[in-house]
PDB file of C-alpha atoms in Angstrom:
ATOM      1  CA  MET A   2     -19.602  27.603  46.466  1.00  0.00           C
ATOM      2  CA  ASN A   3     -15.568  27.711  47.605  1.00  0.00           C
ATOM      3  CA  ASP A   4     -13.993  30.437  45.437  1.00  0.00           C
ATOM      4  CA  THR A   5     -10.449  29.130  44.429  1.00  0.00           C
ATOM      5  CA  SER A   6      -9.476  32.377  42.740  1.00  0.00           C
ATOM      6  CA  ASP A   7      -6.154  32.370  44.814  1.00  0.00           C
ATOM      7  CA  ILE A   8      -4.721  28.899  43.936  1.00  0.00           C
ATOM      8  CA  THR A   9      -1.755  30.049  41.609  1.00  0.00           C
ATOM      9  CA  PRO A  10       0.745  27.421  40.373  1.00  0.00           C
ATOM     10  CA  GLU A  11       3.572  28.734  42.775  1.00  0.00           C
ATOM     11  CA  SER A  12       0.848  27.310  45.920  1.00  0.00           C
ATOM     12  CA  ALA A  13       0.914  23.803  44.288  1.00  0.00           C
ATOM     13  CA  ALA A  14       3.191  21.613  46.184  1.00  0.00           C
ATOM     14  CA  PRO A  15       6.589  21.625  44.249  1.00  0.00           C
ATOM     15  CA  LEU A  16       7.585  18.437  41.752  1.00  0.00           C
ATOM     16  CA  SER A  17       9.566  15.858  43.821  1.00  0.00           C
ATOM     17  CA  ASP A  18      13.407  14.732  42.163  1.00  0.00           C
ATOM     18  CA  TRP A  19      11.395  11.806  41.226  1.00  0.00           C
ATOM     19  CA  GLU A  20       8.126  13.458  39.221  1.00  0.00           C
ATOM     20  CA  THR A  21      10.545  16.302  37.419  1.00  0.00           C
ATOM     21  CA  LYS A  22      12.883  13.368  36.253  1.00  0.00           C
ATOM     22  CA  ALA A  23       9.998  11.433  35.494  1.00  0.00           C
ATOM     23  CA  ALA A  24       8.274  14.312  33.453  1.00  0.00           C
ATOM     24  CA  ALA A  25      11.389  14.771  31.677  1.00  0.00           C
ATOM     25  CA  GLN A  26      11.761  11.090  30.446  1.00  0.00           C
ATOM     26  CA  ALA A  27       8.210  11.290  29.084  1.00  0.00           C
ATOM     27  CA  LYS A  28       8.963  14.409  27.040  1.00  0.00           C
ATOM     28  CA  LEU A  29      12.464  12.761  25.531  1.00  0.00           C
ATOM     29  CA  GLU A  30      10.460   9.165  25.278  1.00  0.00           C
ATOM     30  CA  ALA A  31       7.432  11.185  23.122  1.00  0.00           C
ATOM     31  CA  GLU A  32      10.130  13.626  21.075  1.00  0.00           C
ATOM     32  CA  LEU A  33      12.421  10.038  20.241  1.00  0.00           C
ATOM     33  CA  PHE A  34       8.795   8.276  19.406  1.00  0.00           C
ATOM     34  CA  THR A  35       8.288  10.872  16.591  1.00  0.00           C
ATOM     35  CA  PHE A  36      12.335  10.791  15.468  1.00  0.00           C
ATOM     36  CA  ASN A  37      12.139   6.708  15.474  1.00  0.00           C
ATOM     37  CA  LYS A  38       9.148   6.650  13.554  1.00  0.00           C
ATOM     38  CA  ALA A  39      10.157   8.695  10.742  1.00  0.00           C
ATOM     39  CA  ALA A  40      13.445   7.320  10.026  1.00  0.00           C
ATOM     40  CA  LEU A  41      11.526   4.045  10.182  1.00  0.00           C
ATOM     41  CA  PHE A  42       8.731   4.969   7.622  1.00  0.00           C
ATOM     42  CA  ASN A  43      11.480   6.793   5.970  1.00  0.00           C
ATOM     43  CA  ALA A  44      13.782   3.589   5.664  1.00  0.00           C
ATOM     44  CA  LEU A  45      10.406   1.392   4.716  1.00  0.00           C
ATOM     45  CA  ALA A  46       9.642   3.414   1.588  1.00  0.00           C
ATOM     46  CA  LEU A  47      12.584   3.740   0.559  1.00  0.00           C
ATOM     47  CA  ALA A  48      12.298  -0.335   0.252  1.00  0.00           C
ATOM     48  CA  SER A  49       9.587  -0.444  -1.568  1.00  0.00           C
ATOM     49  CA  VAL A  50       7.254  -1.698   1.791  1.00  0.00           C
ATOM     50  CA  THR A  51       3.750  -0.495   1.893  1.00  0.00           C
ATOM     51  CA  ARG A  52       2.819  -1.779   4.950  1.00  0.00           C
ATOM     52  CA  VAL A  53       3.889  -3.750   8.125  1.00  0.00           C
ATOM     53  CA  VAL A  54       1.726  -6.053  10.048  1.00  0.00           C
ATOM     54  CA  VAL A  55       2.875  -7.083  13.594  1.00  0.00           C
ATOM     55  CA  SER A  56       0.524  -9.522  15.399  1.00  0.00           C
ATOM     56  CA  PHE A  57       0.897  -9.486  19.046  1.00  0.00           C
ATOM     57  CA  ASP A  58      -0.324 -11.682  21.983  1.00  0.00           C
ATOM     58  CA  GLY A  59       0.446 -11.450  26.132  1.00  0.00           C
ATOM     59  CA  TYR A  60      -0.984 -13.010  29.209  1.00  0.00           C
ATOM     60  CA  GLY A  61       0.212 -14.572  32.133  1.00  0.00           C
ATOM     61  CA  ASP A  62       2.549 -11.378  32.920  1.00  0.00           C
ATOM     62  CA  SER A  63       4.348 -12.573  29.795  1.00  0.00           C
ATOM     63  CA  GLY A  64       3.865 -11.042  26.244  1.00  0.00           C
ATOM     64  CA  GLN A  65       5.488 -11.198  22.898  1.00  0.00           C
ATOM     65  CA  ILE A  66       5.462 -10.204  18.997  1.00  0.00           C
ATOM     66  CA  GLU A  67       4.428 -13.172  17.555  1.00  0.00           C
ATOM     67  CA  ASN A  68       4.850 -12.559  13.705  1.00  0.00           C
ATOM     68  CA  VAL A  69       5.713  -9.381  11.239  1.00  0.00           C
ATOM     69  CA  GLU A  70       4.848  -8.831   8.066  1.00  0.00           C
ATOM     70  CA  ALA A  71       6.325  -6.665   5.524  1.00  0.00           C
ATOM     71  CA  GLN A  72       3.782  -6.169   1.977  1.00  0.00           C
ATOM     72  CA  ALA A  73       4.417  -4.892  -0.775  1.00  0.00           C
ATOM     73  CA  GLY A  74       1.070  -3.374  -1.892  1.00  0.00           C
ATOM     74  CA  ASP A  75      -1.059  -6.740  -0.729  1.00  0.00           C
ATOM     75  CA  GLU A  76       2.179  -9.439  -2.051  1.00  0.00           C
ATOM     76  CA  PRO A  77       4.530 -10.430   1.474  1.00  0.00           C
ATOM     77  CA  ILE A  78       8.075  -9.576   1.005  1.00  0.00           C
ATOM     78  CA  THR A  79      10.887  -9.826   3.087  1.00  0.00           C
ATOM     79  CA  MET A  80      11.887  -7.694   5.448  1.00  0.00           C
ATOM     80  CA  PRO A  81      15.268  -5.407   4.045  1.00  0.00           C
ATOM     81  CA  ALA A  82      18.048  -5.773   5.844  1.00  0.00           C
ATOM     82  CA  ALA A  83      19.166  -2.419   5.826  1.00  0.00           C
ATOM     83  CA  ALA A  84      19.776  -0.933   9.103  1.00  0.00           C
ATOM     84  CA  ILE A  85      18.949   2.614  10.426  1.00  0.00           C
ATOM     85  CA  GLU A  86      19.445   5.072  13.440  1.00  0.00           C
ATOM     86  CA  ILE A  87      17.322   4.684  16.264  1.00  0.00           C
ATOM     87  CA  ALA A  88      17.705   6.438  20.191  1.00  0.00           C
ATOM     88  CA  GLU A  89      16.069   5.680  23.082  1.00  0.00           C
ATOM     89  CA  ALA A  90      16.061   7.273  26.054  1.00  0.00           C
ATOM     90  CA  VAL A  91      17.949   6.744  29.088  1.00  0.00           C
ATOM     91  CA  TRP A  92      16.983   7.647  32.580  1.00  0.00           C
ATOM     92  CA  ASP A  93      17.998  10.935  34.104  1.00  0.00           C
ATOM     93  CA  GLN A  94      20.487  11.764  31.322  1.00  0.00           C
ATOM     94  CA  ALA A  95      19.517  14.510  29.088  1.00  0.00           C
ATOM     95  CA  GLN A  96      21.154  12.886  25.753  1.00  0.00           C
ATOM     96  CA  PRO A  97      19.863   9.978  23.926  1.00  0.00           C
ATOM     97  CA  LYS A  98      21.435   6.251  23.649  1.00  0.00           C
ATOM     98  CA  ARG A  99      21.874   6.113  19.297  1.00  0.00           C
ATOM     99  CA  SER A 100      22.438   2.529  17.786  1.00  0.00           C
ATOM    100  CA  SER A 101      21.945   1.702  14.069  1.00  0.00           C
ATOM    101  CA  VAL A 102      19.708  -1.022  13.774  1.00  0.00           C
ATOM    102  CA  SER A 103      17.853  -3.401  11.620  1.00  0.00           C
ATOM    103  CA  ILE A 104      14.770  -2.337  10.118  1.00  0.00           C
ATOM    104  CA  ALA A 105      12.810  -5.542  11.399  1.00  0.00           C
ATOM    105  CA  ALA A 106      14.594  -4.294  14.707  1.00  0.00           C
ATOM    106  CA  ALA A 107      13.148  -0.753  14.780  1.00  0.00           C
ATOM    107  CA  VAL A 108       9.883  -2.156  13.982  1.00  0.00           C
ATOM    108  CA  GLU A 109      10.147  -4.500  17.041  1.00  0.00           C
ATOM    109  CA  SER A 110      10.972  -1.556  19.277  1.00  0.00           C
ATOM    110  CA  LEU A 111       8.083   0.916  18.242  1.00  0.00           C
ATOM    111  CA  SER A 112       6.053  -2.083  18.241  1.00  0.00           C
ATOM    112  CA  TYR A 113       6.462  -2.337  22.016  1.00  0.00           C
ATOM    113  CA  ASP A 114       6.779   1.340  22.117  1.00  0.00           C
ATOM    114  CA  VAL A 115       3.311   1.731  20.892  1.00  0.00           C
ATOM    115  CA  LEU A 116       1.843  -1.397  23.380  1.00  0.00           C
ATOM    116  CA  GLU A 117       3.559   0.954  26.074  1.00  0.00           C
ATOM    117  CA  ARG A 118       2.488   4.593  25.265  1.00  0.00           C
ATOM    118  CA  THR A 119      -1.278   2.858  24.667  1.00  0.00           C
ATOM    119  CA  HIS A 120      -2.048   0.089  26.888  1.00  0.00           C
ATOM    120  CA  CYS A 121       0.726  -0.218  29.521  1.00  0.00           C
ATOM    121  CA  GLY A 122       0.330  -4.050  31.166  1.00  0.00           C
ATOM    122  CA  TRP A 123      -1.503  -5.238  27.802  1.00  0.00           C
ATOM    123  CA  GLU A 124       0.764  -8.764  28.892  1.00  0.00           C
ATOM    124  CA  ASN A 125      -0.874  -8.847  32.531  1.00  0.00           C
ATOM    125  CA  ASN A 126      -3.132 -11.386  33.953  1.00  0.00           C
ATOM    126  CA  ASP A 127      -5.692 -12.593  31.092  1.00  0.00           C
ATOM    127  CA  GLY A 128      -3.437 -10.114  28.862  1.00  0.00           C
ATOM    128  CA  ALA A 129      -4.769  -9.172  25.098  1.00  0.00           C
ATOM    129  CA  TYR A 130      -3.559  -9.973  21.542  1.00  0.00           C
ATOM    130  CA  GLY A 131      -4.446  -7.989  18.242  1.00  0.00           C
ATOM    131  CA  ASP A 132      -2.059  -6.341  15.483  1.00  0.00           C
ATOM    132  CA  ILE A 133       0.210  -3.286  15.419  1.00  0.00           C
ATOM    133  CA  ILE A 134      -0.513  -2.025  11.735  1.00  0.00           C
ATOM    134  CA  PHE A 135       2.440   0.800  10.075  1.00  0.00           C
ATOM    135  CA  ASP A 136       0.932   2.060   6.762  1.00  0.00           C
ATOM    136  CA  VAL A 137       3.927   3.837   4.890  1.00  0.00           C
ATOM    137  CA  ALA A 138       1.530   5.663   2.807  1.00  0.00           C
ATOM    138  CA  GLU A 139      -0.076   7.376   4.990  1.00  0.00           C
ATOM    139  CA  GLY A 140       2.405   7.455   7.842  1.00  0.00           C
ATOM    140  CA  VAL A 141       0.369   5.986  10.304  1.00  0.00           C
ATOM    141  CA  ILE A 142       0.219   3.631  12.805  1.00  0.00           C
ATOM    142  CA  THR A 143      -2.686   1.591  14.030  1.00  0.00           C
ATOM    143  CA  LEU A 144      -3.709  -0.907  16.695  1.00  0.00           C
ATOM    144  CA  ASP A 145      -6.088  -2.881  16.319  1.00  0.00           C
ATOM    145  CA  TYR A 146      -5.912  -4.118  20.490  1.00  0.00           C
ATOM    146  CA  ASN A 147      -8.434  -6.573  21.785  1.00  0.00           C
ATOM    147  CA  GLU A 148      -8.384  -7.251  25.950  1.00  0.00           C
ATOM    148  CA  ARG A 149      -9.246 -10.611  27.041  1.00  0.00           C
ATOM    149  CA  TYR A 150     -10.497 -10.600  30.643  1.00  0.00           C
ATOM    150  CA  THR A 151     -12.151 -12.720  33.117  1.00  0.00           C
ATOM    151  CA  SER A 152     -16.340 -12.609  34.088  1.00  0.00           C
ATOM    152  CA  SER A 153     -17.713 -14.724  36.825  1.00  0.00           C
ATOM    153  CA  GLU A 154     -21.698 -14.313  37.941  1.00  0.00           C
ATOM    154  CA  ASN A 155     -23.423 -15.636  40.784  1.00  0.00           C
TER     155      ASN A 155
END
């Protein structure tokens, strides 16, 4: 058995400049995701939207949102036209880029963020498809994710 009690954080290799920047970027992106989610859910609630279902599909190194449906209860409704402020992390910048966007654009942005955070590369090769559900009453985003793959047997 090896005794590793001599290893301290100071003896670990220092992070490179890129690793330090990447860690700061990831931290800021996580904070901004929470900020953007809260702003979006607040705007949806004010517009009486109870749920948004976003369908996505991707394969062959390409992917997109196929459909976005806003609902009030079980009834489909038109997406509210209001604008909200969202923030986006910019590489190697301490302050985010802030923009005013439509609620529909914010839904799309957060949908791509959910896919990137949970299944980076969802659009590659055989790809994936599914739904991202924004439950306004519960304040949660649920991902129903289906991954495709090719199988071969001999």
